[in-house]
Structure formats: structure tokens, C-alpha cells
Amino acid sequence: MKEYRITLLKGDGIGPEIVNEAVKVLNRAAQKHHFCVRYEEADLGGIAIDKTGVPLPQETVDKCKSADAVLLGAVGGPKWDNQPGSNRPEAGLLGIRGALGLFANLRPAVIFEPLRASSPLKEEIIGEAMDIMVVRELTGGIYFGERGRCEKNGVPAAYDTELYTVPEIERIARVAFELAMKRSKRLCSVDKANVLESSRLWRETVVRVAKEYPEVELNHLYVDNCAMQLVRNPKQFDVIVTSNMFGDILSDEASMISGSIGMLASASLAEGKFGLYEPIHGSAPDIAGQGIANPLATILSVAMMLRYSFDQKEAAEDIERAVGAVLKDNRTPDIYTPGTNRVTCAQMGDLVCQAL
């Protein structure tokens, strides 16, 4: 029997609640598909600051590196707003990505049939089905570039630097092309090459890598046009690849097309099979401890873990089918509509397990 080791970073706010339900579902999937999962917990974010004074203790990094994959809940909250920028909970999130070499962020934006009416877009715009995969470069660009405070013309100023190397662009491009090969063989690369030199290098490099994938249809959009096209005609997209900051913005926009940010999973991948999996929503401290959080994004993140890190495709598809089945009649408060059953976080986890 195959055994997988997972480090759990439950984090802050609703993080522990949603991770607990995802673990419940993963254990049921393991039982059904005949593999074994072992867990180890570690602290990241605000809870780590409270315990150790820093958002990313070395012990957490070590535990994550010894695992086959990492499952993260959420980090942050107003309790730690007065921390300096380098010691905020979010700094721990950036730090763990760098420490684990997580350079490729995969964010699927998928509409489950029972939630089509929840989308802010008209049904004729969404079409029969929407299934977009945003591939975001995660360890380079402006979030990791040189930054600082200075004076310009005698007044206070600040700067952040966007920098990419050719190897960084090549490796994220190859991830996107490989995904496109397994889907509809269409890839859109998003940049701002009409203004930014870093984007011109990005486009040149993606075009060169495209020669390795002659079957994939490649097109390019400026980021502002892509943002418009996502709400004008999302059906035109299949796989989108873009830089760290642009990906951060566009993936959140694409997520809202699906009707609820509480439904969307993500994967952050390193070289090989290792990955960190998390919902894209935040820690929602205002509802923490009330048992009303939506665990489905975290449960779907587990499905991504099974698919990308463990090669358990059938188990991943089982979880996704179970979520779709449960949504026909059951909703947590964030996605509730009249005529459906309003359920708690734990009840939603139980229902997905039953559907499995």
C-alpha cells in the first residue's frame, strides 16, 4: 500500500476548521482507493508569530521539506496588523514558497453546474462550461525584487523592482505548455510587453519555448486586455500563463466568475511532484470558530494534491464528483440559495465523505 506524508499548516482564522474537513475527506478517499496518509502539523502565519515570534519558524520549513506534500489552510488577520511588513503572517507565506522552491501556482476557475446561477456573469457569457487554468509564476517578479524607500526631488518615495531571468520564465512556460498539451492545446501568455522591459523578455522567452510544443496554439494578451476579456468572453480561455503580480490579480478575477471564492482550490508546485495545496480565500477571522466556513475549496485542493503530487487521478476525480453531487442540495452560508439545505462546515465535510 502506497504511503504519503503530508504536513498540515492549518494557520489562522478558519484555517483549522477547513483543513480538518479536508483531512476527513482525504482519509475517506485513501480508504476507498487503498493508499495510506500520515500527517504532521506545523505552524505558519499568525499562530507561529504568537508561539515563536516569527511567521515562518525553521522547524516548519524542515517539516515541510520532509513531506511529500503540504496542505495549508489560511494565514493572517487583524490581530497581527501592527507587525512590521517583514514579520506579518503573509511574509511567512512568501517565505515558505521560496524555501520550498514553489515556482508554479495553478489556479483552476471552474463552475460547478449547481452554482451557475451564482456567477455574476450571464449564462450566455459563461457558455456550457467554464474551466480555466491560470498558471502564475510564484517566486520571481516584483514580489521578490529589490525594494526600498528613498527620496526623489526632496520628497519621500518608494520603489519595487520587477525582475525575471530567462530560466525563471522558461520553467513556468514549460509547466503551462505541458498542461495545455493535456487539455485543449491552447495557451494564452499574458504580459505588458508594450510598456515593460521585463514583459518583453517574458514574451520573447515564451515564444522560444513554444517551438518545443508545436501542437499548442499560443497567443498573447496585454494584462489589461486579458482582464477585460475574462469578463467579456471567458470561454475563449483554457490555460493562461503569466507573471507573479499579474497572476495574482487575474486569478482572483477569474475566481469570482465561478460564483464564490470559497469554492476555488490552488496548487503551488516545485520541481518534480512536490507541492503545497491551499484554498485561494483568506482566513476570514470574522467567522472563525462559528462552524460556518466553506471547506470545499480546501477539499478540492486535496483533489489537486492527489492529481499532481500523488498520481491518484481516480481518487481526485472521485472527490470532484462528490463535491458536485453534494452541491445539488446542500450549501454553506456563503453559497446558500433558497430551496437548498443550509449546512455547517463539518456537515459539508461529512456529506462529501458520504458521497465518496
CSV table of C-alpha atoms in Angstrom, one decimal:
chain,number,residue,atom,x,y,z
A,1,MET,CA,0.0,0.0,0.0
A,2,LYS,CA,1.4,3.4,-1.0
A,3,GLU,CA,2.0,5.8,1.9
A,4,TYR,CA,2.1,9.6,1.5
A,5,ARG,CA,3.4,12.0,4.2
A,6,ILE,CA,1.6,15.4,4.4
A,7,THR,CA,2.5,18.4,6.5
A,8,LEU,CA,-0.6,20.3,7.7
A,9,LEU,CA,-0.3,24.1,8.1
A,10,LYS,CA,-3.7,24.9,9.5
A,11,GLY,CA,-2.8,28.5,10.1
A,12,ASP,CA,-5.2,31.2,11.3
A,13,GLY,CA,-8.9,32.1,11.4
A,14,ILE,CA,-11.0,29.5,9.7
A,15,GLY,CA,-7.8,27.6,8.6
A,16,PRO,CA,-8.0,24.8,11.2
A,17,GLU,CA,-11.7,24.2,10.5
A,18,ILE,CA,-11.4,23.8,6.8
A,19,VAL,CA,-8.3,21.7,6.9
A,20,ASN,CA,-9.9,19.3,9.4
A,21,GLU,CA,-12.7,18.7,6.9
A,22,ALA,CA,-10.3,18.3,4.0
A,23,VAL,CA,-8.3,15.7,6.1
A,24,LYS,CA,-11.6,13.9,6.8
A,25,VAL,CA,-12.3,13.6,3.0
A,26,LEU,CA,-8.7,12.6,2.2
A,27,ASN,CA,-8.9,9.8,4.7
A,28,ARG,CA,-12.1,8.5,3.1
A,29,ALA,CA,-10.5,8.7,-0.3
A,30,ALA,CA,-7.5,6.9,0.9
A,31,GLN,CA,-9.6,4.1,2.4
A,32,LYS,CA,-11.6,3.8,-0.9
A,33,HIS,CA,-8.5,3.8,-3.2
A,34,HIS,CA,-6.2,1.8,-1.0
A,35,PHE,CA,-3.4,4.1,0.0
A,36,CYS,CA,-2.2,5.4,3.4
A,37,VAL,CA,-1.7,9.0,4.6
A,38,ARG,CA,0.4,10.1,7.5
A,39,TYR,CA,0.1,13.7,8.9
A,40,GLU,CA,2.4,16.1,10.8
A,41,GLU,CA,1.4,19.5,11.9
A,42,ALA,CA,3.4,22.7,11.8
A,43,ASP,CA,2.8,26.4,12.4
A,44,LEU,CA,2.7,29.2,9.8
A,45,GLY,CA,1.5,32.8,9.9
A,46,GLY,CA,-0.1,34.5,12.9
A,47,ILE,CA,-0.2,31.4,15.1
A,48,ALA,CA,3.6,31.0,14.5
A,49,ILE,CA,4.1,34.6,15.5
A,50,ASP,CA,2.2,34.0,18.7
A,51,LYS,CA,4.3,30.9,19.5
A,52,THR,CA,7.7,31.8,18.2
A,53,GLY,CA,7.8,35.5,17.3
A,54,VAL,CA,8.2,34.9,13.6
A,55,PRO,CA,5.7,33.8,10.9
A,56,LEU,CA,7.9,31.1,9.5
A,57,PRO,CA,9.9,29.1,12.0
A,58,GLN,CA,12.7,26.9,10.7
A,59,GLU,CA,11.0,23.9,12.2
A,60,THR,CA,8.1,24.5,9.9
A,61,VAL,CA,10.4,24.6,6.9
A,62,ASP,CA,12.1,21.4,7.9
A,63,LYS,CA,8.8,19.5,8.4
A,64,CYS,CA,7.5,20.7,5.0
A,65,LYS,CA,10.7,19.6,3.3
A,66,SER,CA,10.5,16.1,4.8
A,67,ALA,CA,6.9,15.6,3.5
A,68,ASP,CA,5.6,14.5,0.1
A,69,ALA,CA,3.1,17.5,0.0
A,70,VAL,CA,1.8,20.3,2.2
A,71,LEU,CA,-1.8,21.3,2.9
A,72,LEU,CA,-2.3,24.9,4.0
A,73,GLY,CA,-5.5,26.5,5.5
A,74,ALA,CA,-5.1,30.3,5.6
A,75,VAL,CA,-3.0,32.9,7.3
A,76,GLY,CA,-3.4,36.4,8.6
A,77,GLY,CA,-5.9,38.5,10.5
A,78,PRO,CA,-6.3,41.9,12.1
A,79,LYS,CA,-4.6,40.7,15.3
A,80,TRP,CA,-1.2,40.9,13.5
A,81,ASP,CA,-1.8,44.1,11.5
A,82,ASN,CA,0.7,46.0,13.6
A,83,GLN,CA,3.6,43.7,12.8
A,84,PRO,CA,6.3,45.1,10.6
A,85,GLY,CA,5.9,44.1,7.0
A,86,SER,CA,8.8,41.6,7.2
A,87,ASN,CA,7.1,39.9,10.1
A,88,ARG,CA,3.5,39.8,9.1
A,89,PRO,CA,1.7,36.5,8.6
A,90,GLU,CA,1.8,37.0,4.8
A,91,ALA,CA,5.6,37.2,5.0
A,92,GLY,CA,5.5,33.6,6.2
A,93,LEU,CA,3.5,32.6,3.1
A,94,LEU,CA,6.0,34.2,0.8
A,95,GLY,CA,8.8,32.7,2.8
A,96,ILE,CA,7.5,29.1,2.6
A,97,ARG,CA,7.1,29.4,-1.1
A,98,GLY,CA,10.7,30.5,-1.5
A,99,ALA,CA,12.0,27.9,0.9
A,100,LEU,CA,10.3,25.1,-0.8
A,101,GLY,CA,11.0,26.3,-4.4
A,102,LEU,CA,7.3,26.6,-5.2
A,103,PHE,CA,7.6,28.4,-8.5
A,104,ALA,CA,4.3,27.4,-10.3
A,105,ASN,CA,0.9,28.3,-9.0
A,106,LEU,CA,-2.0,26.5,-10.6
A,107,ARG,CA,-5.4,28.1,-10.0
A,108,PRO,CA,-8.4,26.5,-11.7
A,109,ALA,CA,-11.5,28.5,-12.2
A,110,VAL,CA,-14.3,26.0,-12.7
A,111,ILE,CA,-18.1,26.4,-12.4
A,112,PHE,CA,-19.9,23.5,-10.8
A,113,GLU,CA,-23.3,23.1,-12.5
A,114,PRO,CA,-25.4,23.7,-9.4
A,115,LEU,CA,-23.6,27.1,-8.8
A,116,ARG,CA,-24.0,28.5,-12.3
A,117,ALA,CA,-26.7,30.9,-11.1
A,118,SER,CA,-24.2,32.3,-8.5
A,119,SER,CA,-21.9,33.6,-11.2
A,120,PRO,CA,-22.0,37.4,-11.7
A,121,LEU,CA,-21.9,36.8,-15.4
A,122,LYS,CA,-24.9,36.0,-17.6
A,123,GLU,CA,-25.3,32.3,-18.6
A,124,GLU,CA,-24.9,33.1,-22.3
A,125,ILE,CA,-21.5,34.6,-21.5
A,126,ILE,CA,-20.3,31.7,-19.4
A,127,GLY,CA,-21.5,29.2,-22.0
A,128,GLU,CA,-21.9,25.4,-21.5
A,129,ALA,CA,-19.0,25.1,-19.1
A,130,MET,CA,-16.1,27.2,-17.9
A,131,ASP,CA,-12.8,25.6,-17.0
A,132,ILE,CA,-9.9,28.0,-17.0
A,133,MET,CA,-6.4,27.2,-15.6
A,134,VAL,CA,-4.3,30.1,-14.6
A,135,VAL,CA,-0.6,29.3,-14.3
A,136,ARG,CA,1.1,32.0,-12.2
A,137,GLU,CA,4.9,32.3,-11.7
A,138,LEU,CA,5.3,32.4,-8.0
A,139,THR,CA,8.9,33.1,-6.9
A,140,GLY,CA,10.1,35.9,-9.1
A,141,GLY,CA,8.9,39.3,-10.3
A,142,ILE,CA,8.0,42.3,-8.3
A,143,TYR,CA,7.1,40.5,-5.2
A,144,PHE,CA,10.6,39.2,-4.8
A,145,GLY,CA,12.5,42.1,-6.4
A,146,GLU,CA,14.6,44.8,-4.8
A,147,ARG,CA,12.6,47.3,-2.9
A,148,GLY,CA,13.1,50.2,-0.6
A,149,ARG,CA,12.4,53.8,0.5
A,150,CYS,CA,14.2,56.8,-0.8
A,151,GLU,CA,13.8,60.5,-1.7
A,152,LYS,CA,13.1,61.9,-5.1
A,153,ASN,CA,13.2,65.6,-5.7
A,154,GLY,CA,13.3,66.1,-2.0
A,155,VAL,CA,10.2,64.1,-1.1
A,156,PRO,CA,9.7,60.6,0.3
A,157,ALA,CA,9.4,57.9,-2.3
A,158,ALA,CA,9.3,54.1,-2.5
A,159,TYR,CA,10.2,51.5,-5.2
A,160,ASP,CA,9.6,47.9,-6.0
A,161,THR,CA,11.6,46.2,-8.9
A,162,GLU,CA,10.2,43.7,-11.4
A,163,LEU,CA,12.9,41.3,-12.5
A,164,TYR,CA,12.8,38.0,-14.3
A,165,THR,CA,15.6,35.8,-15.6
A,166,VAL,CA,15.3,33.7,-18.7
A,167,PRO,CA,15.4,30.4,-16.8
A,168,GLU,CA,12.6,31.5,-14.5
A,169,ILE,CA,10.4,32.3,-17.5
A,170,GLU,CA,11.3,29.1,-19.3
A,171,ARG,CA,10.4,26.8,-16.4
A,172,ILE,CA,7.0,28.4,-15.8
A,173,ALA,CA,6.3,28.4,-19.5
A,174,ARG,CA,7.0,24.7,-19.8
A,175,VAL,CA,4.6,23.9,-16.9
A,176,ALA,CA,1.9,25.8,-18.8
A,177,PHE,CA,2.7,24.2,-22.2
A,178,GLU,CA,2.6,20.7,-20.5
A,179,LEU,CA,-0.8,21.5,-19.0
A,180,ALA,CA,-2.1,22.8,-22.3
A,181,MET,CA,-1.0,19.6,-24.0
A,182,LYS,CA,-3.2,17.6,-21.6
A,183,ARG,CA,-6.2,19.9,-22.1
A,184,SER,CA,-7.3,21.6,-25.3
A,185,LYS,CA,-3.8,22.6,-26.5
A,186,ARG,CA,-4.5,26.3,-26.2
A,187,LEU,CA,-2.3,28.7,-24.2
A,188,CYS,CA,-2.6,32.4,-23.6
A,189,SER,CA,0.5,34.2,-22.3
A,190,VAL,CA,-0.3,37.5,-20.5
A,191,ASP,CA,2.2,40.4,-20.2
A,192,LYS,CA,2.6,44.1,-20.6
A,193,ALA,CA,5.2,44.0,-23.4
A,194,ASN,CA,4.1,47.4,-24.8
A,195,VAL,CA,5.5,49.1,-21.7
A,196,LEU,CA,7.7,46.8,-19.5
A,197,GLU,CA,11.1,45.5,-20.5
A,198,SER,CA,10.6,42.5,-18.2
A,199,SER,CA,7.4,41.7,-20.2
A,200,ARG,CA,9.3,42.0,-23.4
A,201,LEU,CA,11.8,39.4,-22.2
A,202,TRP,CA,8.8,37.3,-20.9
A,203,ARG,CA,7.2,37.3,-24.4
A,204,GLU,CA,10.4,36.6,-26.2
A,205,THR,CA,11.1,33.6,-24.0
A,206,VAL,CA,7.6,32.1,-24.1
A,207,VAL,CA,7.7,32.3,-27.9
A,208,ARG,CA,11.0,30.5,-28.0
A,209,VAL,CA,9.8,27.7,-25.6
A,210,ALA,CA,6.7,27.4,-27.8
A,211,LYS,CA,8.8,25.8,-30.5
A,212,GLU,CA,9.1,22.8,-28.3
A,213,TYR,CA,5.3,22.4,-28.3
A,214,PRO,CA,4.2,22.8,-32.0
A,215,GLU,CA,0.8,21.3,-31.2
A,216,VAL,CA,-0.1,24.1,-28.8
A,217,GLU,CA,-1.8,27.2,-30.2
A,218,LEU,CA,-0.1,30.2,-28.4
A,219,ASN,CA,-1.5,33.7,-28.3
A,220,HIS,CA,-0.5,36.8,-26.3
A,221,LEU,CA,-2.6,39.4,-24.5
A,222,TYR,CA,-1.7,42.5,-22.6
A,223,VAL,CA,-2.8,42.2,-19.0
A,224,ASP,CA,-5.4,45.0,-19.1
A,225,ASN,CA,-7.0,43.4,-22.2
A,226,CYS,CA,-6.9,40.0,-20.6
A,227,ALA,CA,-8.7,41.4,-17.5
A,228,MET,CA,-11.4,42.7,-19.8
A,229,GLN,CA,-11.7,39.6,-21.9
A,230,LEU,CA,-12.1,37.4,-18.8
A,231,VAL,CA,-15.5,39.0,-18.0
A,232,ARG,CA,-16.4,39.7,-21.7
A,233,ASN,CA,-15.8,36.2,-23.1
A,234,PRO,CA,-14.2,33.7,-20.6
A,235,LYS,CA,-14.9,30.8,-22.9
A,236,GLN,CA,-12.0,31.9,-25.1
A,237,PHE,CA,-9.5,30.8,-22.4
A,238,ASP,CA,-8.2,27.4,-21.5
A,239,VAL,CA,-4.7,27.8,-20.0
A,240,ILE,CA,-3.3,31.3,-19.1
A,241,VAL,CA,0.3,31.8,-18.1
A,242,THR,CA,1.6,35.0,-16.6
A,243,SER,CA,3.9,36.7,-14.1
A,244,ASN,CA,3.6,36.8,-10.3
A,245,MET,CA,1.8,40.1,-9.9
A,246,PHE,CA,-0.4,39.7,-13.0
A,247,GLY,CA,-1.3,36.2,-12.0
A,248,ASP,CA,-2.2,37.3,-8.5
A,249,ILE,CA,-4.7,39.8,-9.9
A,250,LEU,CA,-6.1,37.7,-12.9
A,251,SER,CA,-6.6,34.5,-10.9
A,252,ASP,CA,-8.7,36.3,-8.3
A,253,GLU,CA,-10.7,37.9,-11.1
A,254,ALA,CA,-11.2,34.5,-12.8
A,255,SER,CA,-12.2,33.0,-9.4
A,256,MET,CA,-15.2,35.3,-9.0
A,257,ILE,CA,-16.6,34.2,-12.3
A,258,SER,CA,-17.2,30.9,-10.7
A,259,GLY,CA,-19.6,32.4,-8.2
A,260,SER,CA,-17.7,32.1,-4.9
A,261,ILE,CA,-14.2,32.4,-3.9
A,262,GLY,CA,-15.0,29.8,-1.3
A,263,MET,CA,-15.0,27.1,-4.0
A,264,LEU,CA,-11.6,27.5,-5.5
A,265,ALA,CA,-8.5,25.5,-4.9
A,266,SER,CA,-4.9,26.1,-5.8
A,267,ALA,CA,-1.6,24.2,-6.1
A,268,SER,CA,1.9,25.6,-5.8
A,269,LEU,CA,4.4,23.2,-7.4
A,270,ALA,CA,8.2,22.8,-7.1
A,271,GLU,CA,10.4,20.8,-9.5
A,272,GLY,CA,9.2,17.2,-9.5
A,273,LYS,CA,6.0,16.1,-7.8
A,274,PHE,CA,6.2,18.2,-4.6
A,275,GLY,CA,3.5,20.8,-4.0
A,276,LEU,CA,1.7,23.0,-1.5
A,277,TYR,CA,-2.1,23.0,-1.8
A,278,GLU,CA,-4.4,25.6,-0.4
A,279,PRO,CA,-7.7,27.4,-1.0
A,280,ILE,CA,-7.3,30.8,-2.5
A,281,HIS,CA,-9.5,32.6,0.0
A,282,GLY,CA,-8.3,34.2,3.2
A,283,SER,CA,-8.5,33.4,6.9
A,284,ALA,CA,-12.0,35.1,7.3
A,285,PRO,CA,-11.4,35.9,11.0
A,286,ASP,CA,-14.9,37.4,11.3
A,287,ILE,CA,-16.4,33.9,11.0
A,288,ALA,CA,-13.7,31.8,12.6
A,289,GLY,CA,-15.0,29.4,15.2
A,290,GLN,CA,-18.6,29.7,14.2
A,291,GLY,CA,-18.6,26.4,12.1
A,292,ILE,CA,-20.0,28.1,9.0
A,293,ALA,CA,-16.9,28.3,6.8
A,294,ASN,CA,-17.0,26.7,3.4
A,295,PRO,CA,-14.4,23.8,3.3
A,296,LEU,CA,-15.0,22.9,-0.3
A,297,ALA,CA,-12.0,24.9,-1.7
A,298,THR,CA,-9.7,23.1,0.7
A,299,ILE,CA,-11.3,19.7,-0.2
A,300,LEU,CA,-10.8,20.5,-3.8
A,301,SER,CA,-7.2,21.4,-3.1
A,302,VAL,CA,-6.8,17.9,-1.7
A,303,ALA,CA,-8.1,16.6,-5.1
A,304,MET,CA,-5.4,18.7,-6.8
A,305,MET,CA,-2.8,17.2,-4.4
A,306,LEU,CA,-3.9,13.7,-5.4
A,307,ARG,CA,-3.7,14.5,-9.1
A,308,TYR,CA,-0.4,16.5,-9.2
A,309,SER,CA,1.7,15.1,-6.4
A,310,PHE,CA,0.5,11.6,-5.9
A,311,ASP,CA,-0.7,10.5,-9.3
A,312,GLN,CA,-4.0,9.4,-7.8
A,313,LYS,CA,-6.2,10.6,-10.7
A,314,GLU,CA,-9.2,8.4,-10.0
A,315,ALA,CA,-9.3,9.5,-6.3
A,316,ALA,CA,-9.1,13.1,-7.4
A,317,GLU,CA,-11.9,12.7,-9.8
A,318,ASP,CA,-14.0,10.9,-7.2
A,319,ILE,CA,-13.6,13.9,-4.8
A,320,GLU,CA,-14.6,16.4,-7.5
A,321,ARG,CA,-17.6,14.3,-8.5
A,322,ALA,CA,-18.6,14.0,-4.8
A,323,VAL,CA,-18.4,17.8,-4.4
A,324,GLY,CA,-20.6,18.3,-7.5
A,325,ALA,CA,-23.2,15.8,-6.2
A,326,VAL,CA,-23.4,17.3,-2.7
A,327,LEU,CA,-23.8,20.9,-4.1
A,328,LYS,CA,-27.1,19.9,-5.8
A,329,ASP,CA,-28.9,20.2,-2.5
A,330,ASN,CA,-26.5,21.4,0.2
A,331,ARG,CA,-24.8,24.7,0.8
A,332,THR,CA,-22.7,26.5,3.4
A,333,PRO,CA,-24.0,30.1,4.1
A,334,ASP,CA,-21.6,31.8,1.6
A,335,ILE,CA,-23.2,29.9,-1.3
A,336,TYR,CA,-26.7,29.3,0.1
A,337,THR,CA,-29.7,29.8,-2.1
A,338,PRO,CA,-33.4,29.2,-1.1
A,339,GLY,CA,-34.5,25.7,-1.7
A,340,THR,CA,-31.2,24.1,-0.6
A,341,ASN,CA,-30.1,22.8,2.7
A,342,ARG,CA,-28.0,25.2,4.8
A,343,VAL,CA,-25.2,23.1,6.4
A,344,THR,CA,-22.2,23.7,8.6
A,345,CYS,CA,-18.6,23.3,7.8
A,346,ALA,CA,-18.4,19.9,9.4
A,347,GLN,CA,-21.7,18.8,7.9
A,348,MET,CA,-20.3,19.7,4.4
A,349,GLY,CA,-17.3,17.5,5.1
A,350,ASP,CA,-19.4,14.6,6.2
A,351,LEU,CA,-21.6,14.9,3.1
A,352,VAL,CA,-18.7,14.8,0.8
A,353,CYS,CA,-17.4,11.7,2.6
A,354,GLN,CA,-20.8,10.1,2.3
A,355,ALA,CA,-20.9,10.9,-1.5
A,356,LEU,CA,-17.5,9.2,-1.8
